[in-house]
Amino acid sequence: MSAVARWMLVWAALLAGPVLAECGGFGGACETAQGTYLIEFPDQDLPPMVVFLHGYGGSASGTLRNRRMVEPLLARGYAVMAPDGALRNGRKSWNFYPGWEGRDEAAFLAEAVQDAVRRFDIDPDRVILGGFSAGGFMVNYLACATPDAFSAYVPVSGGFWRPHPDGCAGPVRLFHTHGWTDNVVPLEGRALGGGRFLQGDIFAGLEIWRQANGCADNRPDGFAATGPFLRRHWTRCADGSALEFALFPGGHTVPAGWADMMLDWYEGLPGG
């Protein structure tokens, strides 16, 4: 099946609403041993892919309904995979917190990516992992534990929880985006569950990433402004690593313009 034909089937299914069916037959959910995902394609062969994890209580179909994020990714030649989180307390989310019982998310996402590569001829060397809120927390923990599993990590509005990790497995390519007025995942973190869980400090998380990347200094060595985004980056770090932080004036959301800004960053990396 050509890339155009696959895309048309998926798009027709999205207009009609998500349907659990044979993967690729009318764009239904793709099933693996551990979960499901939806996928949408650009009009090209062997596309790179952005895997994007929804927030707490979200869904794969909800991810693909965010057209201001999905359309720019497709327009620039990227497939968009939207996995479904597993049920936690009756709502879909991600098993990111150390010590929680539940699905092995690293294994599920590796399985889902391998499935998409096999079924749809995705470029296996150019797969980016992103996520929002709880999905963003999941991205950070996976990047910390398995820095080489994806070609880059791009969390939005999610970092670590306290206690922060003592360290991460190695250098990583990571672009964190956060809202200045985010009060769901504040930059300073907050208590949840009557104080049983504590969101971490985003800037403490950046310190962990600087250490993992072997950066020469805590100070950023570059600043930029892209539309409403205020950006800072660290480049005097380990070969092959990359670290950037973008702050925008909004709250708890995937902001307009994020997709193009993120891809500009990714495509500017060696091998991106």
mmCIF file of C-alpha atoms in Angstrom:
data_model
loop_
_atom_site.group_PDB
_atom_site.id
_atom_site.type_symbol
_atom_site.label_atom_id
_atom_site.label_comp_id
_atom_site.label_asym_id
_atom_site.label_seq_id
_atom_site.Cartn_x
_atom_site.Cartn_y
_atom_site.Cartn_z
ATOM 1 C CA MET A 1 0.000 0.000 0.000
ATOM 2 C CA SER A 2 1.413 3.425 -0.935
ATOM 3 C CA ALA A 3 1.955 6.218 1.593
ATOM 4 C CA VAL A 4 -0.878 8.198 -0.038
ATOM 5 C CA ALA A 5 -3.309 5.298 0.227
ATOM 6 C CA ARG A 6 -2.412 4.641 3.862
ATOM 7 C CA TRP A 7 -2.848 8.317 4.745
ATOM 8 C CA MET A 8 -6.247 8.473 3.020
ATOM 9 C CA LEU A 9 -7.490 5.438 4.933
ATOM 10 C CA VAL A 10 -6.341 6.858 8.267
ATOM 11 C CA TRP A 11 -7.790 10.305 7.558
ATOM 12 C CA ALA A 12 -11.147 8.839 6.543
ATOM 13 C CA ALA A 13 -11.256 6.894 9.789
ATOM 14 C CA LEU A 14 -10.427 9.975 11.860
ATOM 15 C CA LEU A 15 -13.281 11.887 10.260
ATOM 16 C CA ALA A 16 -15.626 9.062 11.162
ATOM 17 C CA GLY A 17 -14.163 8.661 14.661
ATOM 18 C CA PRO A 18 -11.650 6.132 15.969
ATOM 19 C CA VAL A 19 -12.566 2.497 15.332
ATOM 20 C CA LEU A 20 -10.842 -0.584 16.757
ATOM 21 C CA ALA A 21 -10.269 -2.691 13.661
ATOM 22 C CA GLU A 22 -7.518 -4.516 11.834
ATOM 23 C CA CYS A 23 -4.523 -2.195 11.835
ATOM 24 C CA GLY A 24 -4.477 -0.153 8.644
ATOM 25 C CA GLY A 25 -7.856 -1.439 7.485
ATOM 26 C CA PHE A 26 -9.808 1.862 7.468
ATOM 27 C CA GLY A 27 -7.283 3.411 9.839
ATOM 28 C CA GLY A 28 -8.350 1.481 12.939
ATOM 29 C CA ALA A 29 -6.218 1.228 16.058
ATOM 30 C CA CYS A 30 -3.053 -0.822 15.698
ATOM 31 C CA GLU A 31 -2.825 -3.529 18.345
ATOM 32 C CA THR A 32 0.343 -4.932 19.851
ATOM 33 C CA ALA A 33 0.711 -7.459 22.654
ATOM 34 C CA GLN A 34 0.746 -4.702 25.278
ATOM 35 C CA GLY A 35 -1.479 -1.937 23.942
ATOM 36 C CA THR A 36 -2.809 0.078 21.025
ATOM 37 C CA TYR A 37 -1.872 3.126 18.993
ATOM 38 C CA LEU A 38 -3.226 5.293 16.200
ATOM 39 C CA ILE A 39 -1.013 6.577 13.414
ATOM 40 C CA GLU A 40 -1.293 9.159 10.661
ATOM 41 C CA PHE A 41 1.017 9.507 7.660
ATOM 42 C CA PRO A 42 2.514 12.209 5.450
ATOM 43 C CA ASP A 43 2.610 11.860 1.687
ATOM 44 C CA GLN A 44 6.093 10.381 1.417
ATOM 45 C CA ASP A 45 7.917 7.074 1.705
ATOM 46 C CA LEU A 46 10.056 6.032 4.692
ATOM 47 C CA PRO A 47 8.985 9.003 6.848
ATOM 48 C CA PRO A 48 10.497 9.857 10.224
ATOM 49 C CA MET A 49 8.006 9.756 13.087
ATOM 50 C CA VAL A 50 6.925 11.676 16.174
ATOM 51 C CA VAL A 51 5.459 9.474 18.917
ATOM 52 C CA PHE A 52 3.354 11.697 21.184
ATOM 53 C CA LEU A 53 2.004 10.585 24.576
ATOM 54 C CA HIS A 54 -1.262 12.093 25.816
ATOM 55 C CA GLY A 55 -1.802 13.542 29.291
ATOM 56 C CA TYR A 56 -3.649 11.999 32.248
ATOM 57 C CA GLY A 57 -7.173 11.054 31.208
ATOM 58 C CA GLY A 58 -6.412 11.638 27.536
ATOM 59 C CA SER A 59 -6.393 9.218 24.627
ATOM 60 C CA ALA A 60 -4.741 8.445 21.316
ATOM 61 C CA SER A 61 -7.725 9.820 19.423
ATOM 62 C CA GLY A 62 -7.562 13.008 21.497
ATOM 63 C CA THR A 63 -3.920 13.442 20.514
ATOM 64 C CA LEU A 64 -4.759 13.242 16.815
ATOM 65 C CA ARG A 65 -7.624 15.703 17.240
ATOM 66 C CA ASN A 66 -5.063 18.343 18.214
ATOM 67 C CA ARG A 67 -4.724 19.443 14.604
ATOM 68 C CA ARG A 68 -2.635 22.542 15.366
ATOM 69 C CA MET A 69 0.055 20.124 16.538
ATOM 70 C CA VAL A 70 -0.509 17.237 14.107
ATOM 71 C CA GLU A 71 -0.895 19.164 10.830
ATOM 72 C CA PRO A 72 2.518 20.895 10.968
ATOM 73 C CA LEU A 73 4.206 17.560 11.717
ATOM 74 C CA LEU A 74 2.518 15.913 8.731
ATOM 75 C CA ALA A 75 3.253 18.906 6.497
ATOM 76 C CA ARG A 76 6.956 18.514 7.230
ATOM 77 C CA GLY A 77 6.964 14.847 6.333
ATOM 78 C CA TYR A 78 6.631 13.171 9.744
ATOM 79 C CA ALA A 79 4.302 10.339 10.632
ATOM 80 C CA VAL A 80 2.479 10.919 13.935
ATOM 81 C CA MET A 81 1.934 7.995 16.295
ATOM 82 C CA ALA A 82 -0.485 8.405 19.209
ATOM 83 C CA PRO A 83 -0.267 5.502 21.678
ATOM 84 C CA ASP A 84 -2.945 4.882 24.297
ATOM 85 C CA GLY A 85 -1.969 4.905 27.940
ATOM 86 C CA ALA A 86 -3.061 2.048 30.194
ATOM 87 C CA LEU A 87 -5.923 2.490 32.655
ATOM 88 C CA ARG A 88 -4.922 3.881 36.056
ATOM 89 C CA ASN A 89 -7.718 4.595 38.537
ATOM 90 C CA GLY A 90 -10.213 4.394 35.697
ATOM 91 C CA ARG A 91 -8.415 6.840 33.408
ATOM 92 C CA LYS A 92 -5.699 6.389 30.809
ATOM 93 C CA SER A 93 -2.222 7.472 31.836
ATOM 94 C CA TRP A 94 1.404 6.314 31.952
ATOM 95 C CA ASN A 95 3.317 4.179 34.414
ATOM 96 C CA PHE A 96 6.217 6.587 34.825
ATOM 97 C CA TYR A 97 6.782 6.832 38.583
ATOM 98 C CA PRO A 98 9.541 4.529 39.935
ATOM 99 C CA GLY A 99 8.023 1.726 41.989
ATOM 100 C CA TRP A 100 4.539 1.877 40.506
ATOM 101 C CA GLU A 101 3.103 -1.417 39.340
ATOM 102 C CA GLY A 102 1.680 -1.704 35.862
ATOM 103 C CA ARG A 103 2.660 -1.902 32.226
ATOM 104 C CA ASP A 104 6.307 -1.691 31.273
ATOM 105 C CA GLU A 105 5.999 1.468 29.169
ATOM 106 C CA ALA A 106 9.500 1.285 27.724
ATOM 107 C CA ALA A 107 8.731 -2.210 26.434
ATOM 108 C CA PHE A 108 5.309 -1.173 25.114
ATOM 109 C CA LEU A 109 6.621 1.856 23.238
ATOM 110 C CA ALA A 110 9.531 -0.116 21.780
ATOM 111 C CA GLU A 111 7.036 -2.755 20.658
ATOM 112 C CA ALA A 112 4.711 -0.129 19.146
ATOM 113 C CA VAL A 113 7.528 1.568 17.232
ATOM 114 C CA GLN A 114 8.825 -1.757 15.932
ATOM 115 C CA ASP A 115 5.281 -2.633 14.849
ATOM 116 C CA ALA A 116 4.915 0.661 12.951
ATOM 117 C CA VAL A 117 8.340 0.281 11.322
ATOM 118 C CA ARG A 118 7.386 -3.189 10.116
ATOM 119 C CA ARG A 119 3.855 -2.359 8.968
ATOM 120 C CA PHE A 120 4.306 1.121 7.520
ATOM 121 C CA ASP A 121 7.976 1.540 6.521
ATOM 122 C CA ILE A 122 8.805 4.185 9.140
ATOM 123 C CA ASP A 123 12.448 5.326 9.296
ATOM 124 C CA PRO A 124 13.640 3.537 12.471
ATOM 125 C CA ASP A 125 16.584 5.894 12.977
ATOM 126 C CA ARG A 126 14.475 9.077 13.130
ATOM 127 C CA VAL A 127 11.812 8.483 15.768
ATOM 128 C CA ILE A 128 11.182 11.304 18.272
ATOM 129 C CA LEU A 129 9.375 10.736 21.582
ATOM 130 C CA GLY A 130 7.217 13.602 22.840
ATOM 131 C CA GLY A 131 4.437 13.909 25.360
ATOM 132 C CA PHE A 132 2.252 16.332 27.271
ATOM 133 C CA SER A 133 1.749 16.576 31.052
ATOM 134 C CA ALA A 134 1.698 12.962 32.368
ATOM 135 C CA GLY A 135 3.003 12.028 28.914
ATOM 136 C CA GLY A 136 5.766 14.592 29.411
ATOM 137 C CA PHE A 137 6.687 13.004 32.736
ATOM 138 C CA MET A 138 6.846 9.654 30.958
ATOM 139 C CA VAL A 139 9.165 11.127 28.311
ATOM 140 C CA ASN A 140 11.562 12.412 30.971
ATOM 141 C CA TYR A 141 11.758 9.111 32.833
ATOM 142 C CA LEU A 142 12.263 7.127 29.621
ATOM 143 C CA ALA A 143 14.950 9.545 28.449
ATOM 144 C CA CYS A 144 16.662 9.164 31.819
ATOM 145 C CA ALA A 145 16.573 5.361 31.796
ATOM 146 C CA THR A 146 16.958 4.691 28.048
ATOM 147 C CA PRO A 147 18.594 7.743 26.432
ATOM 148 C CA ASP A 148 19.342 5.912 23.172
ATOM 149 C CA ALA A 149 15.880 4.383 22.650
ATOM 150 C CA PHE A 150 14.699 7.380 20.576
ATOM 151 C CA SER A 151 16.596 9.856 18.437
ATOM 152 C CA ALA A 152 15.358 12.779 20.598
ATOM 153 C CA TYR A 153 13.002 13.502 23.496
ATOM 154 C CA VAL A 154 10.638 16.491 23.480
ATOM 155 C CA PRO A 155 8.486 16.745 26.646
ATOM 156 C CA VAL A 156 5.879 19.484 27.071
ATOM 157 C CA SER A 157 4.681 20.515 30.551
ATOM 158 C CA GLY A 158 6.152 17.524 32.368
ATOM 159 C CA GLY A 159 9.442 16.803 34.131
ATOM 160 C CA PHE A 160 10.373 14.572 37.082
ATOM 161 C CA TRP A 161 8.641 13.918 40.399
ATOM 162 C CA ARG A 162 10.273 14.189 43.813
ATOM 163 C CA PRO A 163 12.523 12.690 44.903
ATOM 164 C CA HIS A 164 14.338 13.653 41.739
ATOM 165 C CA PRO A 165 16.484 10.936 40.135
ATOM 166 C CA ASP A 166 20.031 10.722 41.469
ATOM 167 C CA GLY A 167 21.240 10.627 37.902
ATOM 168 C CA CYS A 168 20.449 9.394 34.405
ATOM 169 C CA ALA A 169 21.946 6.665 32.246
ATOM 170 C CA GLY A 170 23.799 8.903 29.844
ATOM 171 C CA PRO A 171 23.793 11.827 27.443
ATOM 172 C CA VAL A 172 20.521 12.631 25.707
ATOM 173 C CA ARG A 173 19.050 14.960 23.095
ATOM 174 C CA LEU A 174 16.179 16.698 24.857
ATOM 175 C CA PHE A 175 14.049 19.819 24.234
ATOM 176 C CA HIS A 176 11.772 20.743 27.151
ATOM 177 C CA THR A 177 8.895 23.211 26.640
ATOM 178 C CA HIS A 178 6.869 24.715 29.516
ATOM 179 C CA GLY A 179 4.294 27.418 30.157
ATOM 180 C CA TRP A 180 5.165 30.359 32.415
ATOM 181 C CA THR A 181 1.656 30.380 33.945
ATOM 182 C CA ASP A 182 1.227 26.583 34.102
ATOM 183 C CA ASN A 183 -0.525 25.895 37.420
ATOM 184 C CA VAL A 184 -1.218 22.188 36.789
ATOM 185 C CA VAL A 185 2.471 21.371 36.515
ATOM 186 C CA PRO A 186 4.043 24.552 37.926
ATOM 187 C CA LEU A 187 7.691 25.219 37.251
ATOM 188 C CA GLU A 188 8.300 24.726 40.973
ATOM 189 C CA GLY A 189 6.201 21.550 41.189
ATOM 190 C CA ARG A 190 3.291 20.867 43.559
ATOM 191 C CA ALA A 191 1.822 18.249 45.901
ATOM 192 C CA LEU A 192 -0.737 15.708 44.692
ATOM 193 C CA GLY A 193 -2.803 13.017 46.406
ATOM 194 C CA GLY A 194 -2.886 14.772 49.767
ATOM 195 C CA GLY A 195 0.887 15.123 49.729
ATOM 196 C CA ARG A 196 1.641 11.501 48.814
ATOM 197 C CA PHE A 197 3.178 12.583 45.507
ATOM 198 C CA LEU A 198 5.232 15.671 44.772
ATOM 199 C CA GLN A 199 5.849 17.022 41.302
ATOM 200 C CA GLY A 200 9.460 18.009 40.848
ATOM 201 C CA ASP A 201 11.080 21.339 40.113
ATOM 202 C CA ILE A 202 11.611 21.841 36.374
ATOM 203 C CA PHE A 203 14.884 23.697 36.882
ATOM 204 C CA ALA A 204 16.168 20.914 39.148
ATOM 205 C CA GLY A 205 15.366 18.563 36.279
ATOM 206 C CA LEU A 206 17.443 20.675 33.908
ATOM 207 C CA GLU A 207 20.347 20.363 36.353
ATOM 208 C CA ILE A 208 20.014 16.572 36.143
ATOM 209 C CA TRP A 209 20.109 16.774 32.347
ATOM 210 C CA ARG A 210 23.180 19.025 32.375
ATOM 211 C CA GLN A 211 24.961 16.468 34.559
ATOM 212 C CA ALA A 212 23.858 13.574 32.320
ATOM 213 C CA ASN A 213 25.106 15.469 29.271
ATOM 214 C CA GLY A 214 28.411 16.372 30.923
ATOM 215 C CA CYS A 215 27.888 20.091 30.316
ATOM 216 C CA ALA A 216 30.849 22.301 31.160
ATOM 217 C CA ASP A 217 28.780 24.909 33.014
ATOM 218 C CA ASN A 218 25.319 25.400 34.480
ATOM 219 C CA ARG A 219 24.956 28.662 32.592
ATOM 220 C CA PRO A 220 23.252 28.533 29.198
ATOM 221 C CA ASP A 221 25.633 29.399 26.395
ATOM 222 C CA GLY A 222 22.944 30.509 23.991
ATOM 223 C CA PHE A 223 19.617 32.341 23.990
ATOM 224 C CA ALA A 224 16.979 32.872 21.314
ATOM 225 C CA ALA A 225 13.400 34.032 20.849
ATOM 226 C CA THR A 226 11.055 32.217 18.469
ATOM 227 C CA GLY A 227 7.703 33.990 18.382
ATOM 228 C CA PRO A 228 6.436 33.854 21.986
ATOM 229 C CA PHE A 229 9.021 31.241 23.022
ATOM 230 C CA LEU A 230 12.043 32.275 25.083
ATOM 231 C CA ARG A 231 14.734 29.679 24.533
ATOM 232 C CA ARG A 232 18.045 28.802 26.171
ATOM 233 C CA HIS A 233 20.437 26.019 25.321
ATOM 234 C CA TRP A 234 23.602 24.287 26.468
ATOM 235 C CA THR A 235 26.099 23.229 23.802
ATOM 236 C CA ARG A 236 29.386 22.760 25.668
ATOM 237 C CA CYS A 237 28.353 19.234 26.564
ATOM 238 C CA ALA A 238 29.090 15.627 25.564
ATOM 239 C CA ASP A 239 29.369 14.838 21.881
ATOM 240 C CA GLY A 240 26.021 13.813 20.425
ATOM 241 C CA SER A 241 24.001 15.364 23.247
ATOM 242 C CA ALA A 242 21.684 18.372 23.034
ATOM 243 C CA LEU A 243 19.735 20.270 25.671
ATOM 244 C CA GLU A 244 17.307 23.148 25.208
ATOM 245 C CA PHE A 245 14.555 24.747 27.280
ATOM 246 C CA ALA A 246 11.720 26.879 25.859
ATOM 247 C CA LEU A 247 9.388 28.941 28.019
ATOM 248 C CA PHE A 248 6.159 30.417 26.660
ATOM 249 C CA PRO A 249 3.680 32.845 28.281
ATOM 250 C CA GLY A 250 0.722 30.437 28.443
ATOM 251 C CA GLY A 251 -0.444 27.742 30.829
ATOM 252 C CA HIS A 252 -0.898 23.979 30.737
ATOM 253 C CA THR A 253 -1.121 23.267 27.014
ATOM 254 C CA VAL A 254 0.778 22.244 23.912
ATOM 255 C CA PRO A 255 1.221 25.751 22.515
ATOM 256 C CA ALA A 256 0.646 26.866 18.952
ATOM 257 C CA GLY A 257 3.945 26.897 17.083
ATOM 258 C CA TRP A 258 5.495 24.150 19.174
ATOM 259 C CA ALA A 259 5.620 21.550 16.392
ATOM 260 C CA ASP A 260 7.561 23.707 13.924
ATOM 261 C CA MET A 261 9.899 25.059 16.618
ATOM 262 C CA MET A 262 10.645 21.548 17.855
ATOM 263 C CA LEU A 263 11.299 20.197 14.349
ATOM 264 C CA ASP A 264 13.563 23.155 13.513
ATOM 265 C CA TRP A 265 15.602 22.206 16.597
ATOM 266 C CA TYR A 266 15.624 18.500 15.752
ATOM 267 C CA GLU A 267 16.537 18.967 12.112
ATOM 268 C CA GLY A 268 19.379 21.244 13.142
ATOM 269 C CA LEU A 269 21.001 18.446 15.157
ATOM 270 C CA PRO A 270 23.649 16.181 13.597
ATOM 271 C CA GLY A 271 21.722 13.414 11.852
ATOM 272 C CA GLY A 272 18.375 15.138 12.530
#
